[in-house]
PDB file of C-alpha atoms in Angstrom:
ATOM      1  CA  UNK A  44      -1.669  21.715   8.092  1.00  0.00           C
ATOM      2  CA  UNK A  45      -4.309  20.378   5.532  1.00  0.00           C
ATOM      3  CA  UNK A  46      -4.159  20.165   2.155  1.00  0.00           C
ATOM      4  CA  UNK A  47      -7.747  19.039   1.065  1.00  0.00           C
ATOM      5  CA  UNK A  48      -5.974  18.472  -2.674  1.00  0.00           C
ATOM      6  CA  UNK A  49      -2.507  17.757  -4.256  1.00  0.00           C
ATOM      7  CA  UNK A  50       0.461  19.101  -2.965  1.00  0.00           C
ATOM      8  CA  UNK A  51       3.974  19.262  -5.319  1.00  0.00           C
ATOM      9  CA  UNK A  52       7.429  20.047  -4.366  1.00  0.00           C
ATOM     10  CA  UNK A  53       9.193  21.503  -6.895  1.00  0.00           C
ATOM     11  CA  UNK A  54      12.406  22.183  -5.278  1.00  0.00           C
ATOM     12  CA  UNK A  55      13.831  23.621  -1.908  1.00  0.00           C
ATOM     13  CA  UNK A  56      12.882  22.096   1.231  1.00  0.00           C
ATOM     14  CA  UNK A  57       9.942  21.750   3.018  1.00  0.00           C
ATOM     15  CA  UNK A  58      10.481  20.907   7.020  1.00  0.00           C
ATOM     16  CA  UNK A  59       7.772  19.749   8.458  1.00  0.00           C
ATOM     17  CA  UNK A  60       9.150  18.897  11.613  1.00  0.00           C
ATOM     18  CA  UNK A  61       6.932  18.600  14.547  1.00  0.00           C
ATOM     19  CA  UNK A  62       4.312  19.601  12.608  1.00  0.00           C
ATOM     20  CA  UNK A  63       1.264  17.278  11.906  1.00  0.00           C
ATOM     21  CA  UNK A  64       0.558  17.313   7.793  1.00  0.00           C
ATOM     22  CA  UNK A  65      -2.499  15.816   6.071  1.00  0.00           C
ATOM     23  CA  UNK A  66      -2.920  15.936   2.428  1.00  0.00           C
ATOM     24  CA  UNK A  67      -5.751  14.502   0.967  1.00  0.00           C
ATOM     25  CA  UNK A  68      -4.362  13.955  -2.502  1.00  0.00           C
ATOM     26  CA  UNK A  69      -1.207  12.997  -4.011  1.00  0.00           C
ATOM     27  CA  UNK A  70       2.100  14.099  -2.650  1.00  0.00           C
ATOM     28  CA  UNK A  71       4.946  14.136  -5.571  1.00  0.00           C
ATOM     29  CA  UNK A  72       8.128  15.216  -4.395  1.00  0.00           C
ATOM     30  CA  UNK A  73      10.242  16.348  -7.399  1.00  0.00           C
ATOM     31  CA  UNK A  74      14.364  16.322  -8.449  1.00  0.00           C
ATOM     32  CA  UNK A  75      15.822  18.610  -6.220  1.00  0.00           C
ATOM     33  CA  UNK A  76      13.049  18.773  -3.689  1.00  0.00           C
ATOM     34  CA  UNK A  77      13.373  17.551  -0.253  1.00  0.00           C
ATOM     35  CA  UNK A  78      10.317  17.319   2.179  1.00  0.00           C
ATOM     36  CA  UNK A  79      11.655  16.553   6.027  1.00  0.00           C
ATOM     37  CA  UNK A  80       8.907  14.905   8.325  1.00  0.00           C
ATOM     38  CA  UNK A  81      10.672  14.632  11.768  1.00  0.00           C
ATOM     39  CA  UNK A  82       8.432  13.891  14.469  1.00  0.00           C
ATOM     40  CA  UNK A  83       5.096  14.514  12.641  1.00  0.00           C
ATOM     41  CA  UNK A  84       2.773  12.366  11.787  1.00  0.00           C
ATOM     42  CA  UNK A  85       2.248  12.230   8.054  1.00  0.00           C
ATOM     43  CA  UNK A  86      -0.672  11.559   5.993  1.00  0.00           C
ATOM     44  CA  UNK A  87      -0.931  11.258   1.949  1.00  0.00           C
ATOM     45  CA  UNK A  88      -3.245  10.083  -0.460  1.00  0.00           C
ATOM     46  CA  UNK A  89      -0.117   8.655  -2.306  1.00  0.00           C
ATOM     47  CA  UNK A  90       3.376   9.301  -2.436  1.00  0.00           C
ATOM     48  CA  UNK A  91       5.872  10.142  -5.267  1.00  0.00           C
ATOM     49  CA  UNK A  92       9.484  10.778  -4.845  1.00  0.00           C
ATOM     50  CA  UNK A  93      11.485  11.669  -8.506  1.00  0.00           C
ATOM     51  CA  UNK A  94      14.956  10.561  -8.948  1.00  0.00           C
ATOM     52  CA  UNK A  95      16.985  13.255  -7.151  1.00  0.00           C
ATOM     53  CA  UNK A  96      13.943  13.986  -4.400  1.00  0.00           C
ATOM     54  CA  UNK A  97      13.941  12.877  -1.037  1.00  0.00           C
ATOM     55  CA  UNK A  98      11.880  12.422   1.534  1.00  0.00           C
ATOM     56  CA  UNK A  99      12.947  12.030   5.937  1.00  0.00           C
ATOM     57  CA  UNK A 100       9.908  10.026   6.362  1.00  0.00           C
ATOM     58  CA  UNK A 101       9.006  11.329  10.197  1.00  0.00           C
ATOM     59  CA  UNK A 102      10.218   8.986  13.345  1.00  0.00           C
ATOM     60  CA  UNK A 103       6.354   8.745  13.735  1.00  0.00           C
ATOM     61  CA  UNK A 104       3.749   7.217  11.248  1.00  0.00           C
ATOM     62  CA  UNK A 105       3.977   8.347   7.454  1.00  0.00           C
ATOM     63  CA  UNK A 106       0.353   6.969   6.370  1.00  0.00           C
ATOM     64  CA  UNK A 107      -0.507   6.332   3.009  1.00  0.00           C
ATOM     65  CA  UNK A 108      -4.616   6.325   2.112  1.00  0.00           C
ATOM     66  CA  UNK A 109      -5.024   5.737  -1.553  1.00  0.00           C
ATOM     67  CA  UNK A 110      -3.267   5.388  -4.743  1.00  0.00           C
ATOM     68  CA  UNK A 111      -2.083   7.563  -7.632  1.00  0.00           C
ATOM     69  CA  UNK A 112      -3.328   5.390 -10.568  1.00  0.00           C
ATOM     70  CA  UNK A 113      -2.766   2.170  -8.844  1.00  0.00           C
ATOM     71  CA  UNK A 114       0.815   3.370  -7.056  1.00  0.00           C
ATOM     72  CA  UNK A 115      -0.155   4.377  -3.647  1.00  0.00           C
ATOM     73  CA  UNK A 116       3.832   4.641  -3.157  1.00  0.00           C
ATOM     74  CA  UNK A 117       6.432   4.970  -6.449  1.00  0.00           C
ATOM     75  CA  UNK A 118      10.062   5.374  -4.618  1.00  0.00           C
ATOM     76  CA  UNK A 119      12.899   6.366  -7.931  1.00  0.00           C
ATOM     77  CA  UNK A 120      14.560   9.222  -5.600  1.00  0.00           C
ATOM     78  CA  UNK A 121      15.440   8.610  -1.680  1.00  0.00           C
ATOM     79  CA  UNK A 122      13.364   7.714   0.998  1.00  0.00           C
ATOM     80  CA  UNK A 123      14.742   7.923   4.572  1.00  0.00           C
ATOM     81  CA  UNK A 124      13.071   5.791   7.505  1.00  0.00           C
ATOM     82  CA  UNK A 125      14.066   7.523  10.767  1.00  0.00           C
ATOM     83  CA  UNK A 126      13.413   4.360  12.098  1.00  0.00           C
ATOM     84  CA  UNK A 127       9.323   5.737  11.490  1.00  0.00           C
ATOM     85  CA  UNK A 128       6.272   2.984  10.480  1.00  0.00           C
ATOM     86  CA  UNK A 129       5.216   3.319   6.647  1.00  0.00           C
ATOM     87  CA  UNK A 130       1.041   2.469   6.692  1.00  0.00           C
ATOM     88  CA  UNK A 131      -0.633   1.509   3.893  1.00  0.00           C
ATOM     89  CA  UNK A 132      -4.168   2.254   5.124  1.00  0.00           C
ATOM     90  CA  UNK A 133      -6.849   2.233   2.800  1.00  0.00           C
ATOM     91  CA  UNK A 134     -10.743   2.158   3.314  1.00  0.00           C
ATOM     92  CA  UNK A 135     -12.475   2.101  -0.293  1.00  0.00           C
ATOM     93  CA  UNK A 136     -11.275  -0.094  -3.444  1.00  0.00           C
ATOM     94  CA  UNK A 137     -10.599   1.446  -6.152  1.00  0.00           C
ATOM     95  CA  UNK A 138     -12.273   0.677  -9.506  1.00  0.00           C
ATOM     96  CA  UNK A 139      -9.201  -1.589 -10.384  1.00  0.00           C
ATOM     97  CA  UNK A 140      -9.497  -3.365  -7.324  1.00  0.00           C
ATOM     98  CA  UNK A 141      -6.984  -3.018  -6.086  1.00  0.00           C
ATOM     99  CA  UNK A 142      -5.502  -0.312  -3.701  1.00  0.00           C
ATOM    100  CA  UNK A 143      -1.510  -0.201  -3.612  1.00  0.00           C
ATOM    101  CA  UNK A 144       0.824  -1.168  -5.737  1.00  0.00           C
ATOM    102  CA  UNK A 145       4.598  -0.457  -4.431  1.00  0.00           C
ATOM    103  CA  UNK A 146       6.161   1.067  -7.747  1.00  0.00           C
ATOM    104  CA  UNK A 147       5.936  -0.324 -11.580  1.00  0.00           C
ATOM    105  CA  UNK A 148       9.514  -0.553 -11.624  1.00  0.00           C
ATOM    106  CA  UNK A 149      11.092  -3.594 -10.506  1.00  0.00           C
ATOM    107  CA  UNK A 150      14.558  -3.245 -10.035  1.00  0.00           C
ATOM    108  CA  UNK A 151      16.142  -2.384  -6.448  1.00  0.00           C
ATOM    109  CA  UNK A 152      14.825  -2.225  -3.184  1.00  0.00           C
ATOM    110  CA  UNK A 153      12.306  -0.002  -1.120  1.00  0.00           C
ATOM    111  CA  UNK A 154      14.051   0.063   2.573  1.00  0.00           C
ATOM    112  CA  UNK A 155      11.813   0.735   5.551  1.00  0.00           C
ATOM    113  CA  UNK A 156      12.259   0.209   9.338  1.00  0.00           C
ATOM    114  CA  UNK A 157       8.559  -0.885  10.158  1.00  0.00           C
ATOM    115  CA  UNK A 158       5.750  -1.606   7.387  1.00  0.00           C
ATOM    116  CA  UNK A 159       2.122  -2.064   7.979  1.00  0.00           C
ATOM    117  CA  UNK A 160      -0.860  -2.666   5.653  1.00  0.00           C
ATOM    118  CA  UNK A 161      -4.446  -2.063   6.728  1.00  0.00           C
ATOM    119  CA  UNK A 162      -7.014  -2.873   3.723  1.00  0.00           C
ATOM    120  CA  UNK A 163     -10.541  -2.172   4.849  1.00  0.00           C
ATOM    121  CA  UNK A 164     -13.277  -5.116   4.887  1.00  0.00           C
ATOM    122  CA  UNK A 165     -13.481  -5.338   0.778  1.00  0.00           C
ATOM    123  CA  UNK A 166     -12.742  -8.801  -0.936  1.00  0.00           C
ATOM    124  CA  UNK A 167     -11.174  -6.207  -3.899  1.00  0.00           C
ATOM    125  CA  UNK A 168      -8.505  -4.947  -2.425  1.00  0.00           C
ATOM    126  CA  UNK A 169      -5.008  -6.379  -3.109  1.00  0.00           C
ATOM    127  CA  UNK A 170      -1.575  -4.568  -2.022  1.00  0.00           C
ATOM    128  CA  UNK A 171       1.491  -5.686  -4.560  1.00  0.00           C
ATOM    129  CA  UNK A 172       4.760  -5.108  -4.618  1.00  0.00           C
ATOM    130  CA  UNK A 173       7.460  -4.973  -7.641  1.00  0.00           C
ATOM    131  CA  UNK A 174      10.295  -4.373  -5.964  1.00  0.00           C
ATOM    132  CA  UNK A 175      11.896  -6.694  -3.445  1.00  0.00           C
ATOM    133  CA  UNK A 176      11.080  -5.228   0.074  1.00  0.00           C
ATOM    134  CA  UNK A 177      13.040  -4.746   2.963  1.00  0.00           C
ATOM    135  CA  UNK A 178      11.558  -4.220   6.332  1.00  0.00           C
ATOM    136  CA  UNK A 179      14.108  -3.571   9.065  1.00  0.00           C
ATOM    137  CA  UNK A 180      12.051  -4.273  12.164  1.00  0.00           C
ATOM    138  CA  UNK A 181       8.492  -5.030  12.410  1.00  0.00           C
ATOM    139  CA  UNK A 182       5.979  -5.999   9.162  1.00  0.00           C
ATOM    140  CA  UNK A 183       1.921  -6.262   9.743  1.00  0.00           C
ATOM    141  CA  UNK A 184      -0.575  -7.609   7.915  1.00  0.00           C
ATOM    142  CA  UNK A 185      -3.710  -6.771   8.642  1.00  0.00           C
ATOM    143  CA  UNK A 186      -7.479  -6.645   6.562  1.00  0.00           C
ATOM    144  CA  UNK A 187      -8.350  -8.274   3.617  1.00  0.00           C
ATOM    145  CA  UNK A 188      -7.578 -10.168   0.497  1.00  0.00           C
ATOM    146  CA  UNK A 189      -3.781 -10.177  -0.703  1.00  0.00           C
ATOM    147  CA  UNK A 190      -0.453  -8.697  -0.103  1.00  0.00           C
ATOM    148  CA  UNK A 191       1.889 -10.292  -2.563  1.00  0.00           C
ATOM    149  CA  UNK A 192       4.508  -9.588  -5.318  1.00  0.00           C
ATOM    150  CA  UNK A 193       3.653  -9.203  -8.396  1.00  0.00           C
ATOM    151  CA  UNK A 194       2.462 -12.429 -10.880  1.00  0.00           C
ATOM    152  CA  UNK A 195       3.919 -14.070 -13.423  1.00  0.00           C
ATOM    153  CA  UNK A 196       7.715 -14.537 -13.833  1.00  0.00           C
ATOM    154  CA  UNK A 197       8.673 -11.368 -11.577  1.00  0.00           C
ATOM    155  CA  UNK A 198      10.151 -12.908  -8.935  1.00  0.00           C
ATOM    156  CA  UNK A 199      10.562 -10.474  -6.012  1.00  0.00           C
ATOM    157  CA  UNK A 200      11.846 -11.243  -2.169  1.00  0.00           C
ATOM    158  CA  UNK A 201      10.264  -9.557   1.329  1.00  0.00           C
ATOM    159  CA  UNK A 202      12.737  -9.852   4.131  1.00  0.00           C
ATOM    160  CA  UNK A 203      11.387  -8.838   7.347  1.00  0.00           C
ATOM    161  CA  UNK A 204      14.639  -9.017   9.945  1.00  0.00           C
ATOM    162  CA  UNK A 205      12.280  -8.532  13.322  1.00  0.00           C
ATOM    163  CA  UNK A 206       8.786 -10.063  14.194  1.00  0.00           C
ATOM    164  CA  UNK A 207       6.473 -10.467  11.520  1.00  0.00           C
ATOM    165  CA  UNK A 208       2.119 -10.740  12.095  1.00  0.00           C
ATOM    166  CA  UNK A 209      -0.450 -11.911   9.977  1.00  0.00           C
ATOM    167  CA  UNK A 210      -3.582 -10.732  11.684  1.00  0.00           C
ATOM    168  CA  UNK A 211      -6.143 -10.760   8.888  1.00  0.00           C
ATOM    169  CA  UNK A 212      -6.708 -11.439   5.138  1.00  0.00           C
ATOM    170  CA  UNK A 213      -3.797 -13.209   2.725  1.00  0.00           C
ATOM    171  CA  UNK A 214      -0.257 -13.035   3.036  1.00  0.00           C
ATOM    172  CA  UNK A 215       0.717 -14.248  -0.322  1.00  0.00           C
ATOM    173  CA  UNK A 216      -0.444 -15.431  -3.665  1.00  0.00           C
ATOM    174  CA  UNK A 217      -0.709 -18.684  -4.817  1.00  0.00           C
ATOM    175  CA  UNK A 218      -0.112 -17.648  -8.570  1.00  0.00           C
ATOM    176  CA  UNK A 219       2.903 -15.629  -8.076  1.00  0.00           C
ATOM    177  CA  UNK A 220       6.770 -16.803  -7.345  1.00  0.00           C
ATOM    178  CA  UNK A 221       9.172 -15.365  -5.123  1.00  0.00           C
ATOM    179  CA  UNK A 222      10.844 -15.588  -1.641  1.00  0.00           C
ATOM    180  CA  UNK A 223       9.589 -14.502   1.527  1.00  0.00           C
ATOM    181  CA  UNK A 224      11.939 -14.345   4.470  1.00  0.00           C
ATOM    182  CA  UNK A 225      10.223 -13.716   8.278  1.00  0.00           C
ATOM    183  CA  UNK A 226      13.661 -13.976   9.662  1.00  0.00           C
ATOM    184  CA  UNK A 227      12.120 -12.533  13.492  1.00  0.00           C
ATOM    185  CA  UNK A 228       9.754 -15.211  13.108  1.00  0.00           C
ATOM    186  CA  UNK A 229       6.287 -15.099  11.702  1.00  0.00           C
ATOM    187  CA  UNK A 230       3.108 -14.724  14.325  1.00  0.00           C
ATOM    188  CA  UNK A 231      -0.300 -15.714  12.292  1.00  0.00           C
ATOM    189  CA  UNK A 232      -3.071 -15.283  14.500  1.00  0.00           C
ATOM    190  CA  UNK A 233      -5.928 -14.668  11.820  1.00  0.00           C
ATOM    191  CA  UNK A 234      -5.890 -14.831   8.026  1.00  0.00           C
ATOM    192  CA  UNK A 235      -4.134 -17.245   5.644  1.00  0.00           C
ATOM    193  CA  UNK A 236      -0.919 -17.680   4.724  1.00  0.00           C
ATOM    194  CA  UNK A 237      -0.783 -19.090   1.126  1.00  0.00           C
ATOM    195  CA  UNK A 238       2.446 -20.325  -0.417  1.00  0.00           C
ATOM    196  CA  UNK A 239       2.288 -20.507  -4.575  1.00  0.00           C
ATOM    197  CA  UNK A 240       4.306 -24.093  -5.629  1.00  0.00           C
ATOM    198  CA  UNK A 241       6.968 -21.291  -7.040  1.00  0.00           C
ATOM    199  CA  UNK A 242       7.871 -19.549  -3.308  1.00  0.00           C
ATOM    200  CA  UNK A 243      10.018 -20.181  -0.834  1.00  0.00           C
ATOM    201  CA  UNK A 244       9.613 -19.180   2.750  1.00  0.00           C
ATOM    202  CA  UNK A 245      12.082 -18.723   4.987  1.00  0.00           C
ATOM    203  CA  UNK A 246      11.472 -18.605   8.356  1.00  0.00           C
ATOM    204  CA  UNK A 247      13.110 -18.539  11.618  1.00  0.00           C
ATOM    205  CA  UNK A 248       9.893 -19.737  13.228  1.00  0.00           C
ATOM    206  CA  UNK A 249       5.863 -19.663  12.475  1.00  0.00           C
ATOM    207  CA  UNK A 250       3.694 -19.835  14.908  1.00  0.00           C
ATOM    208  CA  UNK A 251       0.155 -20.387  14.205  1.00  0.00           C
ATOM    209  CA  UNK A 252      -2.512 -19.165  16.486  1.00  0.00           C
ATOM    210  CA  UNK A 253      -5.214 -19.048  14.825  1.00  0.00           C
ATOM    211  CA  UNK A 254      -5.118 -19.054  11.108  1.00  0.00           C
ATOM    212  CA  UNK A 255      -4.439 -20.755   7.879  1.00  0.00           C
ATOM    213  CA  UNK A 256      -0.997 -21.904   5.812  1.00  0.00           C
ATOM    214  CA  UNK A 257      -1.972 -23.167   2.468  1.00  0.00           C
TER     215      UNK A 257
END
């Protein structure tokens, strides 16, 4: 199923199961709606879940293209992993530069199972997060320019409990604060890792193959 625009749920459910679903613009799943993914695989120019929606992410790959006025994903209802990879994948900056930004508000924490972020070859695009992150098995980073929490005083944590791979681009922000922990161990075999003088990384083990700690 394509949807070459939008597509809202406004309550009921929505089971996609199985089904392959590609929607070219933004997804916003409203209070009382629930959209089920299963086995699918799952494609949104952003995503939106209000307090009191949910989304069952599919087991597969739920893949996230743009943004929705520089939130690519904004998380206040429920978002269920089925152990499934969340991809931020995006191939043209925005005029902000920048291309994802994980929700403006910053307390609690978005819960996935694996997380990968593809930025295409752009020096503008940045990926932020405002929310501490938790990644339950694997986290990539791959492409371009940074993935970091947000600047200034906001102080946010990503805890990665399985392997974590930094294959391209910047993991980190010097000017920001906050604690990263790689507790599978951190693989960096392109790309630079930079460390601000206000983070702390935590790490069961880095191994550097062929890239860059600053």
């Amino acid at each position: 199923t394509i949807v070459a625009n939008d597509f809202t749920l406004t309550a009921g459910t929505v089971d996609a199961s199985g089904d392959l679903i590609t929607v070219t613009g933004d997804v916003s799943i409203a209070s009382g709606g629930t959209l089920l993914g299963s086995t699918g695989a799952m494609t949104f120019g952003s995503l939106t879940i209000a307090s009191g929606g949910t989304y069952s992410a599919t087991s597969g790959t739920t893949t996230i293209t743009g943004d929705d006025g520089g939130e690519a994903y904004k998380n206040n209802g429920t978002f269920t992993h089925n152990n499934g990879l969340l991809l931020f994948s995006q191939t043209a900056a925005s005029s902000a530069g920048y291309f994802n930004i994980l929700n403006a508000s910053t307390s609690g924490t978005h819960t996935f199972y694996d997380l990968k972020i593809n930025a295409a070859s752009s020096s503008a695009h940045h990926c932020f997060f405002h929310k501490d992150l938790e990644v339950l098995n694997e986290f990539t980073k791959v492409g371009v320019r940074n993935f970091a929490n947000t600047g200034g005083s906001v102080a946010k944590t990503l805890t990665v409990h399985g392997k974590s791979k930094l294959e391209n681009g910047i993991l980190g922000d010097a000017s920001t604060t906050g604690t990263y922990a790689f507790l599978g161990g951190l693989d960096i075999t392109g790309g630079t890792l930079q460390i601000g003088s206000s983070h702390t990384i935590q790490a069961s083990g880095i191994r550097n193959i062929g890239g860059t700690i600053t």
